[in-house]
Coordinates of C-alpha atoms in Angstrom, one line a residue:
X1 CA 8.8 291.5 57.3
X2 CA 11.2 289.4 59.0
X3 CA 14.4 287.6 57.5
X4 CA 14.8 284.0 57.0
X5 CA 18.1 283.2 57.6
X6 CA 19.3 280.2 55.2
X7 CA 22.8 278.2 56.2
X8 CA 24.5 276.1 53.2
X9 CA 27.4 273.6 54.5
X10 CA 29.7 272.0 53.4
X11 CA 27.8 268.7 52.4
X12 CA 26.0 271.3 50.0
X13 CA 29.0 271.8 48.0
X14 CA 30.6 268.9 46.9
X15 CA 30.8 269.4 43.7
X16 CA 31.2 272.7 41.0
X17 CA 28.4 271.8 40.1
X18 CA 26.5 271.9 43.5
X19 CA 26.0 275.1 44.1
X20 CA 23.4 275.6 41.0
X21 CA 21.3 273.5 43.3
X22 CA 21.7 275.9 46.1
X23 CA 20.3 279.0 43.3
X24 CA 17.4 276.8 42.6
X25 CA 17.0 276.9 46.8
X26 CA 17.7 280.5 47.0
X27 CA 15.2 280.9 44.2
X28 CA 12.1 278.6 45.3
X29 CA 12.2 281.6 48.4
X30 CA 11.1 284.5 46.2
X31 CA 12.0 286.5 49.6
X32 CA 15.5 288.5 50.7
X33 CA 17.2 285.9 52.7
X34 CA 20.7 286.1 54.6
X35 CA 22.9 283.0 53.3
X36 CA 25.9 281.6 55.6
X37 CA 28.1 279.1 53.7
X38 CA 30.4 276.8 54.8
X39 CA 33.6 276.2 52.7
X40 CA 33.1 273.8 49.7
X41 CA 33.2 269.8 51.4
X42 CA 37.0 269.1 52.4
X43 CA 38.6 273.0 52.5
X44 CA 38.6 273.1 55.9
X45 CA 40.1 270.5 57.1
X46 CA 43.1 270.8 54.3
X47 CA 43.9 273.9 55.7
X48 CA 44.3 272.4 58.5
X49 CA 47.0 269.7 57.0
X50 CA 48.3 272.8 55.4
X51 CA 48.8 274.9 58.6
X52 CA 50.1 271.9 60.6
X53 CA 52.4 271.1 57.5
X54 CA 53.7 274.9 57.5
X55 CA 54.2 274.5 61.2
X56 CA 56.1 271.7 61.4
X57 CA 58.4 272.3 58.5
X58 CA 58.7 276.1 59.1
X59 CA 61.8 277.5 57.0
X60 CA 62.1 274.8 54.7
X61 CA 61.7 275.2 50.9
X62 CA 60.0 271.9 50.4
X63 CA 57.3 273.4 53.2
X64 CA 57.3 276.1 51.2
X65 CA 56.8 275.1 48.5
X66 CA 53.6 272.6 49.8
X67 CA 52.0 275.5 51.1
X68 CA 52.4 277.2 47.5
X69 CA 51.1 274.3 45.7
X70 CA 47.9 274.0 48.4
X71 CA 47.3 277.7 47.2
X72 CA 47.7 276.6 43.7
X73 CA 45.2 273.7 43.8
X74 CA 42.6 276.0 45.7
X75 CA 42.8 278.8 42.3
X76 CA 42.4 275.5 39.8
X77 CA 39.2 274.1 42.2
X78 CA 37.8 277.8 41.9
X79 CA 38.3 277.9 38.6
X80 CA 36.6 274.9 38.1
X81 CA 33.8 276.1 40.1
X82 CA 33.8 279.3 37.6
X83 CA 33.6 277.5 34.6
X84 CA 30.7 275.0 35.9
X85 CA 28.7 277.9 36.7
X86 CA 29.4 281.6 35.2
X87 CA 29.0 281.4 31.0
X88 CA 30.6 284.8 30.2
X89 CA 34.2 284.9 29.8
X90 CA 34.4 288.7 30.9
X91 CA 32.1 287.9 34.3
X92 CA 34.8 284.9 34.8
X93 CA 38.1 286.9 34.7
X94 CA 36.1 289.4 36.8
X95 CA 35.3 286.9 39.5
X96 CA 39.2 285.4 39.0
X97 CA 40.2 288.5 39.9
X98 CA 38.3 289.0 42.8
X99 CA 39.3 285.4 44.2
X100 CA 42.9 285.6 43.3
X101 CA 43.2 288.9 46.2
X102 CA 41.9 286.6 48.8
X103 CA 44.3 283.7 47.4
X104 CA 47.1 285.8 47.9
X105 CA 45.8 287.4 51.4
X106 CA 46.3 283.3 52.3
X107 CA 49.5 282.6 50.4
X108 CA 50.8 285.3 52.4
X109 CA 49.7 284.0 55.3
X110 CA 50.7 280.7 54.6
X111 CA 55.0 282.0 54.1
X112 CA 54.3 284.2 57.1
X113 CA 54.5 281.0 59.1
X114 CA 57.6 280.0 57.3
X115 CA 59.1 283.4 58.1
X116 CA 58.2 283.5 61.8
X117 CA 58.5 279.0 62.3
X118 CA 55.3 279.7 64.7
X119 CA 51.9 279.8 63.9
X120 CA 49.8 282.4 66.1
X121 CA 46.4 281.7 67.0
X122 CA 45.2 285.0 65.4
X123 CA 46.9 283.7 62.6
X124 CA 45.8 280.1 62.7
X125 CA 42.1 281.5 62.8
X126 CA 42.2 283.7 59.6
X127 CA 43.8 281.0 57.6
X128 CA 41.2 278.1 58.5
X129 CA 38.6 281.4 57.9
X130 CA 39.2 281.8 53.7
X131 CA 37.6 278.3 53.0
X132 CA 34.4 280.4 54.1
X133 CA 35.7 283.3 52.4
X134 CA 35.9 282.2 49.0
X135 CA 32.8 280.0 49.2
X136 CA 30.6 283.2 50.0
X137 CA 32.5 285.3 47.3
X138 CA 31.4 282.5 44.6
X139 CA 28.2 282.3 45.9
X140 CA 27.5 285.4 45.6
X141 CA 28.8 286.1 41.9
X142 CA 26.7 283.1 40.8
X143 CA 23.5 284.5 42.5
X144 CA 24.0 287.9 40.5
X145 CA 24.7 286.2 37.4
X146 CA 21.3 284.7 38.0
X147 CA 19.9 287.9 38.1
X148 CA 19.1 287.8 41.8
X149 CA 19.8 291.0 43.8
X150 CA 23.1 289.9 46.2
X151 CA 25.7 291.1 47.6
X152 CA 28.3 290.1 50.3
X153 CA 28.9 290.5 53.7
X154 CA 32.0 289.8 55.5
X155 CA 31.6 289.6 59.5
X156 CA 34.7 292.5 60.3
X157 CA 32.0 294.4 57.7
X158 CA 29.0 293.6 59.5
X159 CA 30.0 294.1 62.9
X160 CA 30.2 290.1 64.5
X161 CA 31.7 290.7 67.4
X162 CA 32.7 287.6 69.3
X163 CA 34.2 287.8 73.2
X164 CA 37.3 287.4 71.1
X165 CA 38.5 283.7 72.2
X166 CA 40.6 282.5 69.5
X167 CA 39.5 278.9 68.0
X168 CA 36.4 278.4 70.2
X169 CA 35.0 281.8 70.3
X170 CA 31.2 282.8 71.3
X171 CA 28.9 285.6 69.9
X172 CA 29.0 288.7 71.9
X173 CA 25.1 289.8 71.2
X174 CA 24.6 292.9 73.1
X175 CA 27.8 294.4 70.8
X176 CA 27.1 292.6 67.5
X177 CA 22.8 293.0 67.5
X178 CA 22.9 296.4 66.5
X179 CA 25.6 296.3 64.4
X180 CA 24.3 293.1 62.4
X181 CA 20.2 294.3 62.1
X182 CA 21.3 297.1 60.4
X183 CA 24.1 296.0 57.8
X184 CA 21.8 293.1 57.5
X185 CA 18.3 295.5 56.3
X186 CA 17.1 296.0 52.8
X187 CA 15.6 293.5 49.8
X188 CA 19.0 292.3 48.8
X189 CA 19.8 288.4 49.1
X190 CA 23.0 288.4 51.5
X191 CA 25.8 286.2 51.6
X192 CA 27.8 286.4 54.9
X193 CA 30.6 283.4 55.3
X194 CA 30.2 281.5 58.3
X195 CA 32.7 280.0 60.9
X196 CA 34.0 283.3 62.0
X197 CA 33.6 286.5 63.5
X198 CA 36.1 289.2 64.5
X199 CA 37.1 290.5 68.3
X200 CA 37.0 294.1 69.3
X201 CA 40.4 294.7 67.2
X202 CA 39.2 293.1 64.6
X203 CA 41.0 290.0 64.3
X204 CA 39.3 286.7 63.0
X205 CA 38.2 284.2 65.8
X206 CA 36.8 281.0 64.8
X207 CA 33.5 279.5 66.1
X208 CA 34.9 276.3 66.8
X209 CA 34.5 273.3 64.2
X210 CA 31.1 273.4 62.8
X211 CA 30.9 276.6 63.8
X212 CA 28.8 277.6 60.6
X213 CA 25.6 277.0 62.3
X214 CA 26.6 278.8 65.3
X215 CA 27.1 281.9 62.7
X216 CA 23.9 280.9 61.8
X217 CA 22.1 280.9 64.6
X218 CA 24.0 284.1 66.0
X219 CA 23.1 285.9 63.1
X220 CA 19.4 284.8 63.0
X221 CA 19.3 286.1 66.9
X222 CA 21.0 289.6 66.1
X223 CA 18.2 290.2 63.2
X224 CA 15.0 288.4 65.4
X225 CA 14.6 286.2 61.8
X226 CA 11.7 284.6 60.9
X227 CA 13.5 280.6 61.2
X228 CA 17.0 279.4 60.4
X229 CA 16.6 276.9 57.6
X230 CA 19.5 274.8 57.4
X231 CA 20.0 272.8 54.2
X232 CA 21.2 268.9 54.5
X233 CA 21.3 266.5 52.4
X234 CA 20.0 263.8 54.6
X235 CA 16.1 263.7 55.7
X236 CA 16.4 265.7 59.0
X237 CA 16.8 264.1 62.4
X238 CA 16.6 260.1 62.7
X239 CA 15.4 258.0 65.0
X240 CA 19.5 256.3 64.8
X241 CA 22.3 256.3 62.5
X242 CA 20.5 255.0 59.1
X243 CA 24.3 253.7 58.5
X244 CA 23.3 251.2 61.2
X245 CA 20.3 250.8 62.3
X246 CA 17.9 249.8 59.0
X247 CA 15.0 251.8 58.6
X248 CA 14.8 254.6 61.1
X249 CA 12.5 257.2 61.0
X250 CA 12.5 261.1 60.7
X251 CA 11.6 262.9 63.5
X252 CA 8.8 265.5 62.3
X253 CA 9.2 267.5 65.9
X254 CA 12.2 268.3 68.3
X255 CA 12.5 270.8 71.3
X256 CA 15.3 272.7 71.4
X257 CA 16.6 270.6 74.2
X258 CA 16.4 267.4 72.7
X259 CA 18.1 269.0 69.5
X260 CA 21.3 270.1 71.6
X261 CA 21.5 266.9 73.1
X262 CA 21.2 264.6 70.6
X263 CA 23.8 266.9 68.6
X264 CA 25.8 266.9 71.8
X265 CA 26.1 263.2 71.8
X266 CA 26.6 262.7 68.5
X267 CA 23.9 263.6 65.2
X268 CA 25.6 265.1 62.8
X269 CA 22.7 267.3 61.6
X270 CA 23.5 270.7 63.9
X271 CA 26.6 271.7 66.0
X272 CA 25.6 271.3 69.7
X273 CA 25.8 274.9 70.2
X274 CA 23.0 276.1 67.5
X275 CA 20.1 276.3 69.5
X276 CA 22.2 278.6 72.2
X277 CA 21.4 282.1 70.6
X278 CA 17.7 280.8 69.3
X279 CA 16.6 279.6 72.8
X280 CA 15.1 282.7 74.4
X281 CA 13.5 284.2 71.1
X282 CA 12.0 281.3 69.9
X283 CA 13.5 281.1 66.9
X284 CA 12.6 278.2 64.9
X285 CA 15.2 276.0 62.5
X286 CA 13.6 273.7 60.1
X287 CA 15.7 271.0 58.9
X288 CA 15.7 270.5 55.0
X289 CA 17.1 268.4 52.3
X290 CA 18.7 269.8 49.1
X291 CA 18.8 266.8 47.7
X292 CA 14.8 266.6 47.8
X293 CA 13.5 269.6 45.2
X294 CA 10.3 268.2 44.8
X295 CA 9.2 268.5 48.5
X296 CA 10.2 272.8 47.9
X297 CA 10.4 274.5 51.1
X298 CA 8.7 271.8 53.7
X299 CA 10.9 270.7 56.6
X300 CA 12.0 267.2 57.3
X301 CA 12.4 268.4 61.6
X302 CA 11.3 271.4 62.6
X303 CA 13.0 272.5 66.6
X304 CA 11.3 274.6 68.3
X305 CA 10.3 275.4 72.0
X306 CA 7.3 273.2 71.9
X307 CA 7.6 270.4 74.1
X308 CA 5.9 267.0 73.4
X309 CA 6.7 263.6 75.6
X310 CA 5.5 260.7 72.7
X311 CA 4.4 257.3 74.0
X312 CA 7.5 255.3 74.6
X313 CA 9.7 258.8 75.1
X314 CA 13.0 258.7 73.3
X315 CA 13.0 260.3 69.9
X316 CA 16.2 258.8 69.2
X317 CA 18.8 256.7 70.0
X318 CA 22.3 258.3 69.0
X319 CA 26.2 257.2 69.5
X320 CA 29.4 259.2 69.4
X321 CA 33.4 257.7 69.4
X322 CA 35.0 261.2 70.8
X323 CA 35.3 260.1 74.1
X324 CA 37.9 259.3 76.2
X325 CA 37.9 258.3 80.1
X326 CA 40.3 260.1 82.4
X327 CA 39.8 258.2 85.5
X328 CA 41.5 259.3 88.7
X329 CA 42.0 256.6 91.8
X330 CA 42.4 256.7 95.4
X331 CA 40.4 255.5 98.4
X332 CA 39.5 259.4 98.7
X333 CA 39.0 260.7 95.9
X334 CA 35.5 261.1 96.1
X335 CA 35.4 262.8 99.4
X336 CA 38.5 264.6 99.6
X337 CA 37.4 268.2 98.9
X338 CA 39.0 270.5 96.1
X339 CA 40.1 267.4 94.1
X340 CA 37.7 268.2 91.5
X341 CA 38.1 271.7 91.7
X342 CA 41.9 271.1 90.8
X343 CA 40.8 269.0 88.0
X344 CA 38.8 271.5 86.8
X345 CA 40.8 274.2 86.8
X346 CA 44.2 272.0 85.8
X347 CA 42.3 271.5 82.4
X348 CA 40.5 274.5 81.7
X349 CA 43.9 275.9 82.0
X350 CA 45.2 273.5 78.9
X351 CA 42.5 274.8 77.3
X352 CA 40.8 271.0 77.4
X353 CA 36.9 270.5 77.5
X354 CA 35.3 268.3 80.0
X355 CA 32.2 266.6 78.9
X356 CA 31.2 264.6 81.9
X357 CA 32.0 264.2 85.2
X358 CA 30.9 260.6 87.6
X359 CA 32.1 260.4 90.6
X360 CA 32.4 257.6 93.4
X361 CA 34.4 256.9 96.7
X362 CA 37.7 255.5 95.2
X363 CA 37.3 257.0 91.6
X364 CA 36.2 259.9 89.9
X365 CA 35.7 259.6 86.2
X366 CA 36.3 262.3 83.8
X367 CA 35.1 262.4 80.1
X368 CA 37.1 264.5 77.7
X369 CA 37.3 264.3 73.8
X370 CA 39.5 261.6 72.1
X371 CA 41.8 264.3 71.0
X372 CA 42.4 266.0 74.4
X373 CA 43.1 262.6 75.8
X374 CA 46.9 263.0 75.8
X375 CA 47.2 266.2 77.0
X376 CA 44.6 265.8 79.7
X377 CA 46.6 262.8 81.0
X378 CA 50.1 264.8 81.0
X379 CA 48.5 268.3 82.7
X380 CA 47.3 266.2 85.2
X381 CA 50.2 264.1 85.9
X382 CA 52.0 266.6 86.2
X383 CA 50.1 268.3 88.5
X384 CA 50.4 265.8 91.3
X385 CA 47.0 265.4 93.0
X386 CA 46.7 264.8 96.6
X387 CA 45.0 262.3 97.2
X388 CA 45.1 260.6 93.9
X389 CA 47.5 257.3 93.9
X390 CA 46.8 256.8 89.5
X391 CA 45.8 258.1 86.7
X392 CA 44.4 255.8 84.0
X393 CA 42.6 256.6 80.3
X394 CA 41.0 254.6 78.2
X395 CA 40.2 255.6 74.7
X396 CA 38.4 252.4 73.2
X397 CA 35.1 253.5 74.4
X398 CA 32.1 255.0 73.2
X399 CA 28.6 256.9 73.9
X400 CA 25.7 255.6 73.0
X401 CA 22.6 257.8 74.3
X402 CA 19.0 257.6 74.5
X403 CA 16.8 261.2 73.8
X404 CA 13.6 262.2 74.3
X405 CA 11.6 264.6 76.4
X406 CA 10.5 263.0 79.5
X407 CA 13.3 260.5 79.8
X408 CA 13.8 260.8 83.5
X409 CA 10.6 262.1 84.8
X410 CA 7.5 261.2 81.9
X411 CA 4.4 260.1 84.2
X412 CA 5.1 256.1 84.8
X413 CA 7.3 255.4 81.6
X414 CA 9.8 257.8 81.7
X415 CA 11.2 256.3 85.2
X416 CA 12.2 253.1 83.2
X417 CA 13.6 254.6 80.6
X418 CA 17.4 254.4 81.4
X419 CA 16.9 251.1 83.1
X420 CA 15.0 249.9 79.6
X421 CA 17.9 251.2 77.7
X422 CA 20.7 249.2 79.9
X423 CA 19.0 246.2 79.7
X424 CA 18.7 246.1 76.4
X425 CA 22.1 246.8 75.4
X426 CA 23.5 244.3 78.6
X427 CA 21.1 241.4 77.0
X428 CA 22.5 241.5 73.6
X429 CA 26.0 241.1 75.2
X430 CA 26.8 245.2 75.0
X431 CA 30.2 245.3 77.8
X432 CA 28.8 248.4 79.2
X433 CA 31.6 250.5 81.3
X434 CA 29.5 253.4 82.6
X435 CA 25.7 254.6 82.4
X436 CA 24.3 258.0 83.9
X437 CA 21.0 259.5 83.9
X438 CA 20.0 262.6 85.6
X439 CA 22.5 265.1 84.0
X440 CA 19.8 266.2 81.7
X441 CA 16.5 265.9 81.7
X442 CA 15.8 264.7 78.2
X443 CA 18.8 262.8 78.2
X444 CA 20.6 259.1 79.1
X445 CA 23.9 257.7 77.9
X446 CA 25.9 254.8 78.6
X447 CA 29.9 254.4 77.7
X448 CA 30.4 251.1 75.9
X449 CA 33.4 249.2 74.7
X450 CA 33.9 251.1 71.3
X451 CA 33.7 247.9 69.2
X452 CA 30.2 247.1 71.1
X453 CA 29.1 250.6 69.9
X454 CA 26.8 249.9 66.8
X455 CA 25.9 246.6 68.6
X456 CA 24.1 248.6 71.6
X457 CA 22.8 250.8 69.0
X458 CA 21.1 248.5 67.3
X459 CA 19.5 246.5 70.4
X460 CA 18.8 250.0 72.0
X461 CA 16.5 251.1 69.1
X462 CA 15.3 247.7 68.3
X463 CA 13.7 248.1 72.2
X464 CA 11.7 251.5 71.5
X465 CA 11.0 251.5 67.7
X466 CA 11.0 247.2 67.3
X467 CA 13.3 247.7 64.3

């Protein structure tokens, strides 16, 4: 019998007391599963401050002794997490014990940086790695107190090999598949920590923020499992942001298309990159709310390869603010050859993501994340383009997008789409900068001024759902 492959995040565990609701999950199954937790809500990204804070006072006591107390706090949360969930004092010295080796594995990383005063990527990527490390190392002592048959995986264990690109790396499937089925087999409930896998040596490489799903979904593909059930706690894919638009609606159905975009372009519900690995088995991920026991094991969304145009075409209407505009002028630009290519090429270098490119005669337009904005700007001002007489950005923009199979090319509807879309931001006084359509075909986005954002969101989804 195939696996189902279950992934926990971080919205899952909020609380010490949380995770008794993901044993009530693992439970309602009555089926081996393979788990992939996140770190509890808010580890991550305090590692983060922690790493940044080692870095930049590397050599100092005080930074020292900040990284110490991080460490500190971490055993106290744990602890806390012990005591709202294992009743035997001898099972909760036990576990103590096993947490406080993987503490001190990160405390020791944590003064390496002061000794050093750098912090390596290899390094960087097994300290963000222990928030997942210690969430599936509680998780799976609570299971066993439950009684359920679990045990731990660790990704160097299993064999997750990833093409070994520290903080953005990508599953390498023909070396991890066989590697994975086979640690993977047997009736046990597994708990593998997501975010991570390990390069050929062995080292830790991140999967990029959000990553967990991508573990997920890369482990789901290495195993050919049943679905990938990922537990929310929000009712699956909406029709909009229910923080501002009132009333939107779940979407039952989504192709695995329409899933990446809308994720891609903002929705919050899967990284972009989760449907990758899925794509060419089939795989299904239902969508499901912990937060719901009484509806058991039924899906909110279900994503699969099924594809369905609906009456009026978009599924949803979704907005993102990490964007930034990198616009490059001259009266050439957009003819000169092996501008673009030097663009390219500049940034990829930097190690800096494009997400769009729009081009015209005397400008080419260049969308990057909010956060790469800076250094985009300075890599290519220092690169000196021919042809290119200024560099601009603007920051105070956002995305708002329109999704839905059949957007550009549904019978005698789907040609309007876009056009519907504009319109109805431009008439309720959106300041619209730039709009594409054609890039994908179940997609169409427009860059706003950022403080028209929930404005065009609003009017756009008051046009095709009349709410």
């Amino acid at each position: 019998m195939k696996k189902i492959v279950v992934k926990f995040g971080g919205s899952n565990l909020r609380q010490p007391e949380d995770i008794s609701r993901v044993v009530n999950v693992v439970q309602s199954y009555q089926q081996p599963l393979v788990l992939v937790v996140s770190a509890f809500y808010g580890i991550t990204n305090a590692l983060i401050a922690c790493v940044q804070a080692a870095r930049e006072g590397a050599g100092t006591a005080a930074a020292l002794a900040e990284s110490q107390d991080y460490t500190q706090n971490l055993r106290a949360l744990k602890k806390q997490i012990l005591e709202a969930n294992i009743s035997a004092p001898a099972d909760r010295a036990r576990i103590e014990l096993a947490l406080s080796v993987r503490l001190n594995q990160l405390d020791r990383y944590l003064t390496g940086i002061h000794c050093i005063g750098d912090v390596p990527t290899f390094v960087n990527d097994a300290i963000l790695s222990y928030g997942e490390r210690l969430s599936s190392l509680l998780l799976t002592e609570v299971l066993l107190s439950h009684g359920i048959r679990a045990r731990e995986a660790l990704p160097e264990d299993i064999g997750l090999i990833t093409d070994g690109v520290f903080g953005n790396a990508a599953c390498d499937f023909d070396a991890s598949a066989p590697a994975v089925s086979r640690a993977l087999a047997g009736d046990d409930v597994i708990v593998v920590p997501g975010f991570y896998g390990v390069d050929r040596d062995g080292k830790a490489t991140l999967f990029g923020r959000g990553g967990s799903d991508y573990s997920a979904a890369s482990i789901a593909c290495c195993i050919g499992a049943e679905s990938l059930d990922v537990w929310k706690d929000v009712d699956g894919f909406l029709s909009a942001d229910p923080g501002t638009v009132s009333a939107p609606h779940t979407i039952t159905q989504l192709n695995y298309l329409e899933a990446a975009e809308l994720s891609y372009f903002g929705a919050k519900i899967l990284h972009p990159r989760t449907v990758e690995p899925l794509f060419d088995q089939n795989i299904p991920i239902r969508i499901l709310n912990i937060t719901r026991p009484e509806r058991g094991l039924q899906p909110y969304t279900v994503i699969n390869a099924q594809r369905k145009v609906t009456r009026d075409v978009v599924k949803s209407v979704t907005s993102t603010e990490d964007v930034a505009i990198l616009k490059l002028h001259g009266p050439g630009v957009g003819f000169k050859s092996g501008i673009l290519a030097q663009v390219t090429n500049t940034l990829d270098a930097n190690g800096i993501n494009i997400k769009s490119v729009l081009t015209a005669q005397t400008a080419i337009n260049i969308l990057v994340s909010r956060d790469n904005l800076d250094a985009a700007y300075a890599a290519l001002m220092e690169h000196h383009l021919a042809g290119v007489v200024e560099v601009s950005r603007n920051a105070d923009v956002a995305i708002v997008a329109v999704v839905g199979d059949g957007v550009l090319e549904a019978s005698d509807v789907g040609g309007a789409i876009a056009s519907r879309a504009l319109s109805a931001a431009i008439a309720a006084g959106v300041h619209v900068c730039l709009a594409a359509a054609g890039a994908s075909e179940v997609a169409a986005y427009m860059l706003v001024q950022q403080e028209d954002r929930k404005l065009a969101l609003q009017a756009i989804h008051a046009e095709f759902f009349g709410r």
